[in-house]
Amino acid sequence: MDDKKPASKKGPPQVELPPSITVKQLADALKVEPIKVIKQLMRKGIMANVNQSIDFDTASTTATDFGYEAKTPKERKASAARKERGKAKAKLSARPPVVTVMGHVDHGKTTLLDAIRKTNVTAHEAGAITQHIGAYQALVNDRKITFLDTPGHAAFTAMRARGTQVTDIVTLVVAADDGVMPQTVEAIDHAKAAKVPIVVALNKIDKPDANPERVKQQLADLGLAIEEWGGDTVCVPISAKQGKGIPDLLENLFLVADILELKADPNGAADGVIIEARLDKTKGPLATLLVQKGTLKRGDIVVAGSAWGKIRAMFDDTGKPVHKAEPSTPVEVLGLNEVAKSGDRFMVFPDEHEARSSVEKQQSPKPRPILSLSSLSSQISHGQIKELNIVLKTDVEGSIEPIKTSIERLSTEKTKTRVIHAASGSITESDVLLAAASKGIIIGFNTPTSPGATQLAEAEAVAIRHYDVIYKLIEDVEKTLKGMLEPTYADVLSGRAEVRAIFPRGKTGKIAGVYVAEGKARRDAQVKILRQNKVIYESRASSLKRFKEDAAEVSAGLECGLGIEGFVDFQMGDIIEFYRRERIE
Ligand SMILES: Nc1nc2c(ncn2[C@@H]2O[C@H](COP(=O)(O)OP(=O)(O)OP(=O)(O)O)[C@@H](O)[C@H]2O)c(=O)[nH]1
Ligand SMILES: [Mg+2]
């Protein structure tokens, strides 16, 4: 690091960083070797090579680590603009609540949504054909309420895993004859992890064996504070099938909404979330958007992930064309160039040019932080994480309590351990989503991971650890908390090449002309030089060229020029092995 002291007491030296920067450029800007930046990123759990781009937030915290204060060139301008906007004072207005219905299979989620929709649709014209767009608004005594028509906690948490929270209130449907079931528990934990209030609908009270009191007791045992017993969770007895108790349920949802004081600024350009999207054979890509802020208008230019376009037409949940949509309103829009991804955020841009360049920018992949125990460990030791969230799955119910208690006992003043969900059974996709959304990890005790969950965990970069001995499990969590768990790496062979020519470079340097026999020769690789099957030198590639052009990698069957840091003593027939450092869990 530069040990030149800043000239005055003005604080740390400043460095100007663009919104996206390669590791190499960042290292140059900070006047340190790229490997130092790479190592610092690893401590944050980010695996990035020299040529990979990182976003401004990552770059700026790294700059801070090296003693700099990061600024974007536009920052001054932007902060001035923010102040200006602040002066104009966002005019917040009340907005309708957005509700998601959750609950165990067959407890009546769909029946409830249908019942509400049938009696309270906002259809203005009689006979309007209601269509499924993934969300709808009901009108109750002149007040609007929005229901996400994609019931279930998996969809809810999938969105949250992608960084968007749309739900204000969860309606938990529990069949009064069946009581609390595994997915009821999951739904409660998912809602709690998202810090979303729950209103319980005790459904099927028309059934002769319905026992609402027993269900309330079960819910209380799970830690839900039931209103009648001094808590704040309301339980409303209903029969979705007979339409009984539904006005009471809606009234309670509005009460909770009033407590939450849900507000949004309906002025200005809209942003929000893609609820659902599909390809219509005749109309093309259709997407259901939920506006969260501002007002969406026909003709607006919208970007959602890699999809973008000008809104050509807009419909409400009854299929009626509309010109604008205010906060909490779901609309189906026509005009995006491709099928958007549900859960992606959308934003309105002032013109096509800016929209297009924003889409292009998003296309450079971001390195993903790996939420492994060891990376969490380093994030904890760097003070970036204060709470370690754990999803615990065990083989039998009896193992849950002792493990949970031991884990939670490990909480320190600085770092809390929180078991956000514990259940018996194999590790499922829903567990992975919950861990992803809560930036947590999954611990399996004597229990397997379902195949779908393994894939999803890879995609979501969620760490799953398996144990069969409790003390080992506790020990690892403890080490993680103390920030002591060091990541371990293995060298993975990525290619092999043979020296077929030797050229001078400069006065004393040498370049080997090599033929790549297997895999890939990589510029950013660790290399081993083998002579007669013995490793004679280990270092890094210093240059890789194909026909005088720098190359990041060269594939098998091709020739290239290779320089190696600190090594010139090439001989014909030497074998060069290229290795990639990989973290092992
Ligand atoms: N008696 C009675 N039956 C109900 C009531 N609500 C739902 N049912 C019945 O329970 C069954 C399941 O209802 P659904 O609404 O499909 O349940 P769900 O929660 O959407 O189920 P999944 O989507 O499969 O998770 C259906 O046969 C409904 O007719 C009710 O209030 N009373
Ligand atoms: Mg259903």
XYZ file of C-alpha atoms and ligand atoms in Angstrom:
618
model
C 0.000 0.000 0.000
C 1.110 3.543 -0.579
C 2.594 4.784 2.637
C 2.710 8.374 1.494
C 0.673 10.291 4.033
C -2.041 12.540 2.719
C -0.627 16.043 2.638
C -3.082 17.611 5.052
C -5.807 16.726 7.508
C -8.309 16.675 4.686
C -9.015 12.987 5.275
C -8.211 10.001 3.086
C -7.006 10.502 -0.494
C -9.837 10.382 -2.989
C -10.134 8.170 -6.002
C -12.664 8.586 -8.773
C -14.317 5.323 -9.836
C -16.745 4.625 -12.703
C -19.972 2.615 -12.124
C -18.168 -0.512 -13.279
C -14.417 -1.171 -13.277
C -12.164 -4.144 -13.940
C -10.007 -5.483 -11.142
C -6.934 -4.421 -13.108
C -8.172 -0.855 -13.548
C -9.068 -0.667 -9.877
C -5.613 -1.899 -8.879
C -4.064 0.758 -11.122
C -6.270 3.447 -9.628
C -5.299 2.364 -6.106
C -1.643 1.986 -7.109
C -1.421 -1.590 -5.836
C -0.763 -4.894 -7.544
C -3.878 -6.600 -8.953
C -3.245 -9.685 -6.827
C -3.689 -7.559 -3.699
C -7.061 -6.400 -4.938
C -8.008 -9.970 -5.839
C -7.089 -11.146 -2.355
C -9.037 -8.323 -0.750
C -12.074 -9.250 -2.848
C -11.719 -12.880 -1.781
C -11.898 -11.747 1.822
C -15.258 -10.271 0.933
C -16.274 -13.579 -0.606
C -15.973 -12.352 -4.181
C -14.003 -14.416 -6.630
C -12.921 -12.210 -9.500
C -10.022 -12.351 -11.912
C -8.021 -9.373 -13.195
C -10.209 -8.790 -16.197
C -13.526 -9.152 -14.467
C -15.660 -6.083 -13.853
C -16.913 -5.270 -10.400
C -19.616 -2.796 -9.528
C -19.097 0.558 -7.893
C -20.163 -0.542 -4.396
C -17.673 -3.382 -4.343
C -14.935 -1.238 -5.850
C -15.554 1.591 -3.420
C -15.446 -0.595 -0.290
C -12.242 -2.128 -1.650
C -10.841 1.348 -2.187
C -11.737 2.107 1.443
C -9.835 -1.019 2.509
C -6.767 0.440 0.814
C -7.214 3.772 2.553
C -8.990 5.702 -0.164
C -12.268 7.449 -0.339
C -14.135 6.541 -3.506
C -16.158 8.992 -5.553
C -17.918 8.623 -8.857
C -17.265 11.363 -11.377
C -20.958 12.076 -11.330
C -21.264 11.897 -7.585
C -21.073 15.566 -6.916
C -23.581 16.246 -9.637
C -25.844 13.473 -8.403
C -25.786 14.531 -4.788
C -26.622 18.050 -5.855
C -29.520 16.681 -7.864
C -30.643 14.629 -4.891
C -30.669 17.689 -2.710
C -32.701 19.472 -5.315
C -35.185 16.649 -5.386
C -35.231 16.564 -1.595
C -36.185 20.215 -1.649
C -39.057 19.470 -3.977
C -40.085 17.034 -1.176
C -41.563 13.805 -2.308
C -45.295 14.094 -1.891
C -46.170 10.781 -0.308
C -49.714 9.527 -0.583
C -51.356 6.487 0.908
C -51.224 3.448 -1.355
C -53.182 0.169 -1.301
C -51.642 -2.761 0.570
C -50.115 -5.646 -1.412
C -51.048 -9.029 0.020
C -49.673 -12.528 -0.614
C -51.617 -15.626 0.412
C -49.629 -18.511 1.867
C -50.382 -21.800 3.525
C -50.180 -25.570 3.387
C -51.312 -27.542 0.327
C -55.106 -27.797 0.027
C -55.798 -25.455 2.924
C -57.732 -23.184 0.558
C -55.422 -20.469 -0.851
C -56.868 -20.580 -4.353
C -60.450 -20.821 -3.120
C -59.894 -17.766 -0.930
C -58.347 -15.709 -3.740
C -61.211 -16.694 -6.030
C -63.816 -15.825 -3.416
C -62.333 -12.376 -2.845
C -62.028 -11.777 -6.545
C -65.583 -12.872 -7.341
C -67.165 -10.582 -4.779
C -64.832 -7.616 -4.986
C -63.424 -7.282 -8.484
C -62.782 -3.748 -9.619
C -64.563 -4.520 -12.883
C -66.392 -1.409 -13.900
C -68.337 -2.895 -16.703
C -70.639 -5.782 -16.053
C -69.497 -8.954 -17.725
C -65.868 -7.906 -17.982
C -63.808 -10.992 -18.549
C -61.379 -11.397 -15.723
C -58.073 -12.736 -16.797
C -55.178 -14.179 -14.905
C -52.328 -11.703 -14.834
C -50.672 -12.808 -11.597
C -52.190 -10.075 -9.467
C -55.470 -8.299 -9.020
C -57.004 -5.435 -7.140
C -60.143 -5.767 -5.081
C -62.336 -2.830 -4.180
C -63.802 -2.874 -0.686
C -65.872 0.100 0.458
C -63.987 2.342 -1.930
C -60.624 1.127 -0.729
C -58.318 -0.836 -2.959
C -56.322 -3.875 -1.935
C -53.913 -5.741 -4.196
C -53.528 -9.508 -4.077
C -50.640 -11.305 -5.679
C -52.302 -14.187 -7.417
C -49.212 -16.387 -7.202
C -49.861 -17.922 -3.835
C -47.224 -19.708 -1.852
C -44.138 -18.815 0.030
C -41.792 -20.173 -2.640
C -42.770 -17.477 -5.150
C -42.691 -14.878 -2.398
C -39.203 -15.822 -1.288
C -37.940 -16.303 -4.843
C -38.657 -12.630 -5.398
C -37.014 -11.701 -2.158
C -33.960 -13.748 -3.106
C -33.688 -11.501 -6.124
C -33.760 -8.469 -3.898
C -37.325 -7.327 -4.291
C -39.935 -7.249 -1.637
C -43.403 -6.502 -2.888
C -45.595 -7.956 -0.186
C -46.816 -5.763 2.645
C -48.944 -8.335 4.443
C -49.069 -12.124 4.381
C -52.393 -13.888 4.701
C -51.690 -17.276 6.198
C -54.414 -19.764 5.362
C -54.709 -22.603 7.860
C -57.450 -25.180 7.486
C -59.178 -25.342 10.852
C -59.826 -29.068 10.476
C -56.250 -29.933 9.548
C -54.279 -27.499 11.681
C -50.658 -26.449 11.413
C -48.774 -28.493 8.830
C -45.137 -28.403 7.623
C -45.775 -25.766 4.974
C -47.662 -23.645 7.481
C -44.474 -23.556 9.548
C -42.414 -22.775 6.457
C -44.747 -19.967 5.471
C -44.521 -18.432 8.944
C -40.720 -18.595 8.874
C -40.550 -17.124 5.383
C -42.845 -14.244 6.365
C -40.916 -13.654 9.585
C -37.564 -13.681 7.783
C -38.971 -11.017 5.483
C -40.344 -9.101 8.489
C -43.795 -9.019 6.922
C -46.811 -9.044 9.274
C -49.146 -12.038 9.173
C -52.927 -12.131 9.279
C -54.206 -15.664 9.826
C -57.272 -16.909 7.947
C -58.638 -19.919 9.834
C -60.303 -21.557 6.882
C -62.900 -24.305 6.450
C -64.768 -23.443 9.633
C -67.862 -24.865 7.933
C -66.407 -28.335 8.332
C -67.801 -30.383 11.238
C -64.362 -31.273 12.537
C -63.020 -27.710 12.362
C -61.271 -26.731 15.573
C -60.108 -23.104 15.400
C -59.057 -23.002 19.058
C -56.649 -25.896 18.587
C -55.087 -24.145 15.558
C -54.636 -20.941 17.530
C -52.851 -22.898 20.231
C -50.598 -24.524 17.644
C -49.765 -21.133 16.153
C -49.030 -19.704 19.576
C -46.715 -22.644 20.243
C -44.809 -21.625 17.114
C -44.271 -18.188 18.545
C -47.046 -16.289 16.777
C -48.514 -13.897 19.293
C -52.256 -14.333 18.883
C -54.297 -11.169 19.377
C -56.861 -12.580 21.777
C -54.020 -13.610 24.061
C -52.322 -10.253 24.099
C -50.328 -10.457 20.852
C -50.748 -8.641 17.591
C -51.455 -11.457 15.139
C -55.115 -11.470 14.163
C -56.857 -14.778 13.422
C -60.019 -14.515 11.360
C -62.308 -17.555 11.064
C -63.523 -17.945 7.482
C -65.027 -20.339 5.027
C -63.538 -19.579 1.635
C -65.940 -22.039 0.056
C -69.075 -20.442 1.476
C -67.700 -16.895 1.362
C -68.114 -16.534 5.134
C -65.891 -14.221 7.162
C -64.255 -12.699 4.105
C -65.392 -9.106 4.780
C -63.974 -9.509 8.293
C -60.662 -10.760 6.877
C -60.436 -7.844 4.446
C -61.233 -5.374 7.207
C -58.401 -6.773 9.273
C -56.018 -6.546 6.329
C -56.899 -2.855 6.030
C -56.347 -2.386 9.757
C -52.859 -3.814 9.496
C -52.255 -1.702 6.391
C -53.263 1.397 8.341
C -50.775 0.544 11.062
C -48.068 0.116 8.435
C -48.928 3.557 7.007
C -48.148 2.413 3.485
C -47.186 5.363 1.365
C -45.600 6.048 -1.974
C -44.936 9.034 -4.173
C -47.307 8.768 -7.142
C -45.465 11.551 -8.967
C -42.673 11.058 -11.423
C -41.336 8.131 -13.391
C -42.523 4.729 -12.236
C -40.567 1.830 -10.929
C -41.630 -1.501 -9.548
C -41.494 -5.221 -10.106
C -42.297 -7.749 -12.811
C -44.896 -10.075 -11.295
C -45.384 -12.381 -14.229
C -44.421 -12.517 -17.895
C -45.314 -14.707 -20.809
C -45.229 -14.914 -24.559
C -48.598 -14.545 -26.256
C -48.804 -16.149 -29.686
C -50.461 -13.166 -31.282
C -49.607 -10.229 -29.005
C -45.949 -11.065 -28.319
C -44.232 -10.638 -24.944
C -46.650 -9.678 -22.168
C -45.674 -8.712 -18.660
C -47.570 -7.963 -15.473
C -45.999 -5.035 -13.682
C -46.681 -3.942 -10.158
C -46.021 -0.240 -9.810
C -44.368 0.618 -6.496
C -43.484 4.259 -7.019
C -44.481 6.989 -9.445
C -47.057 6.593 -12.173
C -46.626 4.294 -15.138
C -48.059 5.689 -18.369
C -48.722 4.385 -21.808
C -45.785 5.374 -24.016
C -43.243 5.120 -21.165
C -39.924 3.492 -21.980
C -39.356 0.654 -19.574
C -36.305 -1.471 -18.767
C -36.608 -4.737 -16.818
C -33.441 -6.792 -16.675
C -32.481 -7.471 -20.255
C -35.970 -6.713 -21.554
C -36.960 -3.215 -22.597
C -39.384 -1.343 -24.781
C -42.003 1.328 -25.114
C -45.343 0.519 -23.549
C -47.736 0.237 -26.459
C -50.765 -0.825 -24.489
C -51.664 -1.322 -20.860
C -54.530 -3.283 -19.274
C -55.848 -3.640 -15.769
C -56.654 -6.988 -14.128
C -60.058 -7.086 -15.807
C -58.563 -6.671 -19.263
C -59.727 -3.076 -19.588
C -57.255 -0.763 -21.370
C -55.841 1.879 -19.045
C -53.566 4.869 -19.606
C -51.816 5.015 -16.299
C -51.100 2.987 -13.177
C -50.327 4.376 -9.735
C -48.453 2.710 -6.825
C -49.656 -0.799 -5.817
C -51.506 -1.188 -9.109
C -50.856 -4.260 -11.231
C -51.106 -3.844 -14.999
C -50.406 -6.009 -17.955
C -48.269 -4.275 -20.555
C -47.454 -4.806 -24.197
C -44.313 -3.525 -25.846
C -41.311 -5.166 -24.207
C -38.925 -6.719 -26.712
C -38.665 -10.021 -24.862
C -40.273 -11.985 -22.041
C -39.153 -10.316 -18.818
C -38.174 -12.324 -15.766
C -40.618 -12.352 -12.900
C -39.046 -10.789 -9.852
C -36.926 -8.390 -11.907
C -37.278 -4.720 -11.143
C -38.499 -2.400 -13.846
C -37.695 1.252 -14.312
C -38.848 4.006 -16.609
C -36.198 5.803 -18.637
C -36.451 9.242 -20.187
C -35.439 8.078 -23.660
C -34.613 5.025 -25.735
C -30.919 5.777 -25.824
C -30.554 5.702 -22.033
C -32.759 2.627 -21.805
C -30.624 0.780 -24.296
C -27.340 1.661 -22.658
C -28.714 0.616 -19.281
C -29.683 -2.772 -20.724
C -26.220 -3.190 -22.199
C -24.563 -2.323 -18.919
C -26.587 -4.951 -17.100
C -25.408 -7.568 -19.516
C -21.849 -7.662 -18.164
C -22.111 -10.380 -15.545
C -21.418 -9.434 -11.972
C -19.177 -11.703 -9.965
C -21.357 -13.285 -7.340
C -20.440 -13.301 -3.719
C -20.255 -16.852 -2.492
C -22.178 -17.294 0.713
C -19.972 -20.040 2.035
C -19.108 -20.473 5.667
C -15.564 -19.305 5.060
C -16.542 -16.220 3.096
C -19.150 -15.385 5.712
C -16.434 -15.897 8.252
C -14.242 -13.293 6.617
C -17.167 -10.930 6.214
C -17.848 -11.299 9.909
C -14.223 -10.620 10.816
C -14.373 -7.532 8.621
C -17.466 -6.397 10.458
C -19.684 -6.576 7.382
C -22.086 -9.118 8.841
C -23.723 -8.845 12.201
C -26.164 -11.689 11.927
C -25.560 -15.221 10.733
C -28.810 -16.637 9.346
C -29.117 -20.390 9.295
C -31.668 -22.735 7.751
C -31.432 -26.001 9.647
C -32.695 -29.321 8.308
C -32.400 -32.520 10.272
C -33.212 -36.180 9.836
C -35.610 -36.364 12.746
C -37.709 -33.842 14.633
C -35.880 -34.686 17.866
C -32.547 -33.344 16.588
C -33.886 -29.858 15.909
C -34.148 -28.494 19.440
C -30.674 -29.459 20.750
C -28.900 -28.221 17.598
C -30.932 -25.039 17.409
C -30.279 -24.239 21.060
C -26.552 -24.919 20.716
C -26.309 -22.752 17.606
C -28.219 -19.874 19.128
C -26.148 -20.057 22.274
C -23.108 -19.185 20.132
C -24.393 -15.642 19.571
C -21.858 -13.083 20.675
C -22.241 -9.416 21.427
C -21.105 -8.567 17.937
C -22.679 -11.357 15.972
C -26.040 -13.022 16.367
C -26.788 -16.489 15.103
C -30.343 -16.878 14.011
C -31.975 -20.145 13.003
C -34.547 -18.662 10.637
C -36.103 -21.984 9.781
C -35.724 -25.449 11.240
C -37.524 -28.587 10.157
C -36.958 -32.262 9.592
C -36.679 -33.651 6.087
C -34.387 -33.197 3.137
C -33.082 -29.825 2.002
C -35.514 -28.393 -0.547
C -35.581 -25.599 -3.095
C -37.675 -23.520 -0.752
C -34.901 -23.809 1.883
C -32.371 -22.596 -0.676
C -34.538 -19.616 -1.616
C -35.011 -18.682 2.021
C -31.260 -18.874 2.664
C -30.561 -16.871 -0.493
C -33.074 -14.184 0.407
C -31.735 -13.940 3.941
C -28.071 -14.104 2.890
C -27.741 -17.161 5.057
C -26.502 -20.710 4.835
C -28.074 -24.129 5.076
C -26.993 -26.770 7.494
C -28.112 -30.331 6.976
C -27.790 -32.795 9.811
C -27.974 -36.397 8.619
C -30.224 -35.340 5.800
C -29.722 -35.208 2.026
C -30.221 -32.350 -0.400
C -32.885 -32.875 -3.038
C -31.460 -32.727 -6.595
C -33.407 -29.596 -7.541
C -32.120 -27.867 -4.433
C -28.499 -28.699 -5.266
C -28.880 -27.039 -8.648
C -30.650 -24.031 -7.243
C -28.032 -23.636 -4.503
C -25.371 -23.517 -7.177
C -27.282 -20.914 -9.173
C -28.034 -18.831 -6.088
C -24.544 -19.335 -4.634
C -25.903 -20.634 -1.354
C -23.671 -22.813 0.776
C -25.034 -26.112 2.037
C -23.027 -27.900 4.727
C -23.696 -31.466 5.765
C -22.843 -32.891 9.149
C -23.382 -36.132 10.945
C -21.792 -35.179 14.235
C -23.307 -32.356 16.283
C -20.080 -31.132 17.881
C -18.429 -30.737 14.451
C -21.416 -28.721 13.243
C -21.312 -26.454 16.274
C -17.541 -26.098 16.016
C -17.744 -24.901 12.408
C -20.464 -22.378 13.178
C -18.430 -21.149 16.138
C -15.332 -20.711 13.996
C -17.384 -18.892 11.393
C -18.618 -16.505 14.070
C -15.148 -15.829 15.316
C -14.153 -14.995 11.769
C -11.536 -17.699 11.959
C -12.600 -20.079 9.304
C -10.026 -19.681 6.563
C -11.064 -20.556 3.054
C -9.250 -23.488 1.549
C -8.218 -23.596 -2.052
C -7.240 -26.313 -4.439
C -5.357 -26.007 -7.693
C -7.446 -27.364 -10.504
C -5.676 -28.282 -13.726
C -7.152 -26.299 -16.601
C -4.715 -27.090 -19.414
C -1.423 -28.559 -20.522
C 1.020 -27.297 -23.165
C 4.364 -28.325 -24.595
C 7.328 -26.046 -25.351
C 8.154 -26.244 -29.066
C 10.216 -23.102 -29.600
C 12.092 -20.547 -27.526
C 12.388 -16.867 -28.416
C 14.327 -14.074 -26.782
C 12.412 -11.167 -25.311
C 14.303 -7.994 -24.502
C 17.871 -8.443 -23.310
C 17.466 -11.314 -20.894
C 13.850 -12.442 -21.220
C 12.571 -15.576 -22.923
C 9.265 -16.487 -24.416
C 8.254 -20.070 -25.041
C 6.378 -20.995 -28.161
C 4.001 -23.633 -26.849
C 1.447 -25.993 -28.313
C -1.676 -26.384 -26.165
C -2.255 -30.132 -26.017
C -5.181 -30.275 -23.581
C -7.703 -27.915 -22.061
C -6.809 -24.244 -22.111
C -3.741 -22.120 -21.564
C -4.825 -19.122 -19.507
C -3.167 -15.799 -18.999
C -4.347 -15.525 -15.379
C -3.273 -19.041 -14.456
C -0.794 -20.423 -11.991
C 1.714 -22.505 -13.931
C 3.937 -25.447 -13.194
C 6.871 -26.294 -15.462
C 7.597 -29.992 -15.736
C 10.734 -31.572 -17.121
C 10.945 -35.342 -17.261
C 7.764 -35.512 -15.197
C 9.237 -33.435 -12.400
C 8.025 -30.003 -11.423
C 11.036 -27.706 -11.821
C 9.367 -24.350 -11.292
C 6.044 -22.890 -10.146
C 4.921 -19.390 -10.962
C 2.322 -17.403 -12.879
C 1.936 -16.690 -16.568
C 3.269 -13.213 -17.302
C 2.152 -12.972 -20.922
C 0.093 -14.979 -23.350
C 0.022 -14.047 -26.991
C -1.436 -15.452 -30.110
C 0.075 -13.900 -33.276
C 1.358 -10.896 -31.325
C -2.128 -10.298 -29.898
C -2.648 -10.602 -26.158
C -4.965 -13.486 -25.386
C -6.855 -14.292 -22.200
C -6.880 -17.967 -23.061
C -5.807 -20.278 -25.857
C -7.582 -23.564 -26.537
C -6.240 -27.024 -27.221
C -4.848 -27.575 -30.705
C -3.468 -24.034 -31.012
C -0.037 -22.516 -30.540
C 0.849 -19.435 -28.574
C 3.674 -17.463 -27.019
C 4.004 -17.763 -23.263
C 6.048 -15.784 -20.766
C 6.398 -16.959 -17.174
C 7.115 -14.724 -14.208
C 10.719 -15.211 -13.013
C 11.524 -18.009 -15.437
C 13.618 -17.977 -18.644
C 15.287 -21.337 -18.622
C 12.911 -23.047 -21.074
C 13.914 -26.220 -22.873
C 12.260 -27.874 -25.834
C 9.805 -30.504 -24.649
C 9.109 -28.872 -21.275
C 5.509 -29.360 -20.226
C 3.623 -26.397 -18.857
C 0.586 -27.058 -16.702
C -1.978 -24.328 -16.135
C -3.885 -24.238 -12.859
C -6.851 -22.393 -11.576
C -7.258 -21.674 -7.865
C -10.595 -22.895 -6.675
C -12.165 -22.586 -3.331
C -13.201 -25.866 -1.821
C -16.001 -26.192 0.662
N -65.390 -27.229 3.270
C -64.537 -26.359 2.784
N -63.703 -26.698 1.810
C -62.847 -25.773 1.345
C -62.813 -24.466 1.849
N -61.838 -23.788 1.208
C -61.303 -24.640 0.318
N -61.916 -25.844 0.386
C -61.629 -27.016 -0.412
O -60.312 -27.479 -0.150
C -59.709 -27.981 -1.315
C -58.408 -27.269 -1.569
O -58.629 -25.898 -1.813
P -57.655 -25.008 -2.694
O -58.187 -23.622 -2.674
O -57.410 -25.630 -4.003
O -56.362 -25.114 -1.807
P -54.935 -24.499 -2.110
O -54.416 -24.040 -0.802
O -55.027 -23.500 -3.194
O -54.162 -25.780 -2.563
P -52.779 -25.851 -3.401
O -52.836 -24.799 -4.466
O -52.793 -27.249 -3.953
O -51.709 -25.654 -2.409
C -60.724 -27.767 -2.440
O -61.405 -28.975 -2.652
C -61.656 -26.711 -1.894
O -62.941 -26.797 -2.411
C -63.719 -24.129 2.894
O -63.756 -23.017 3.413
N -64.556 -25.112 3.324
Mg -53.996 -23.440 -5.085
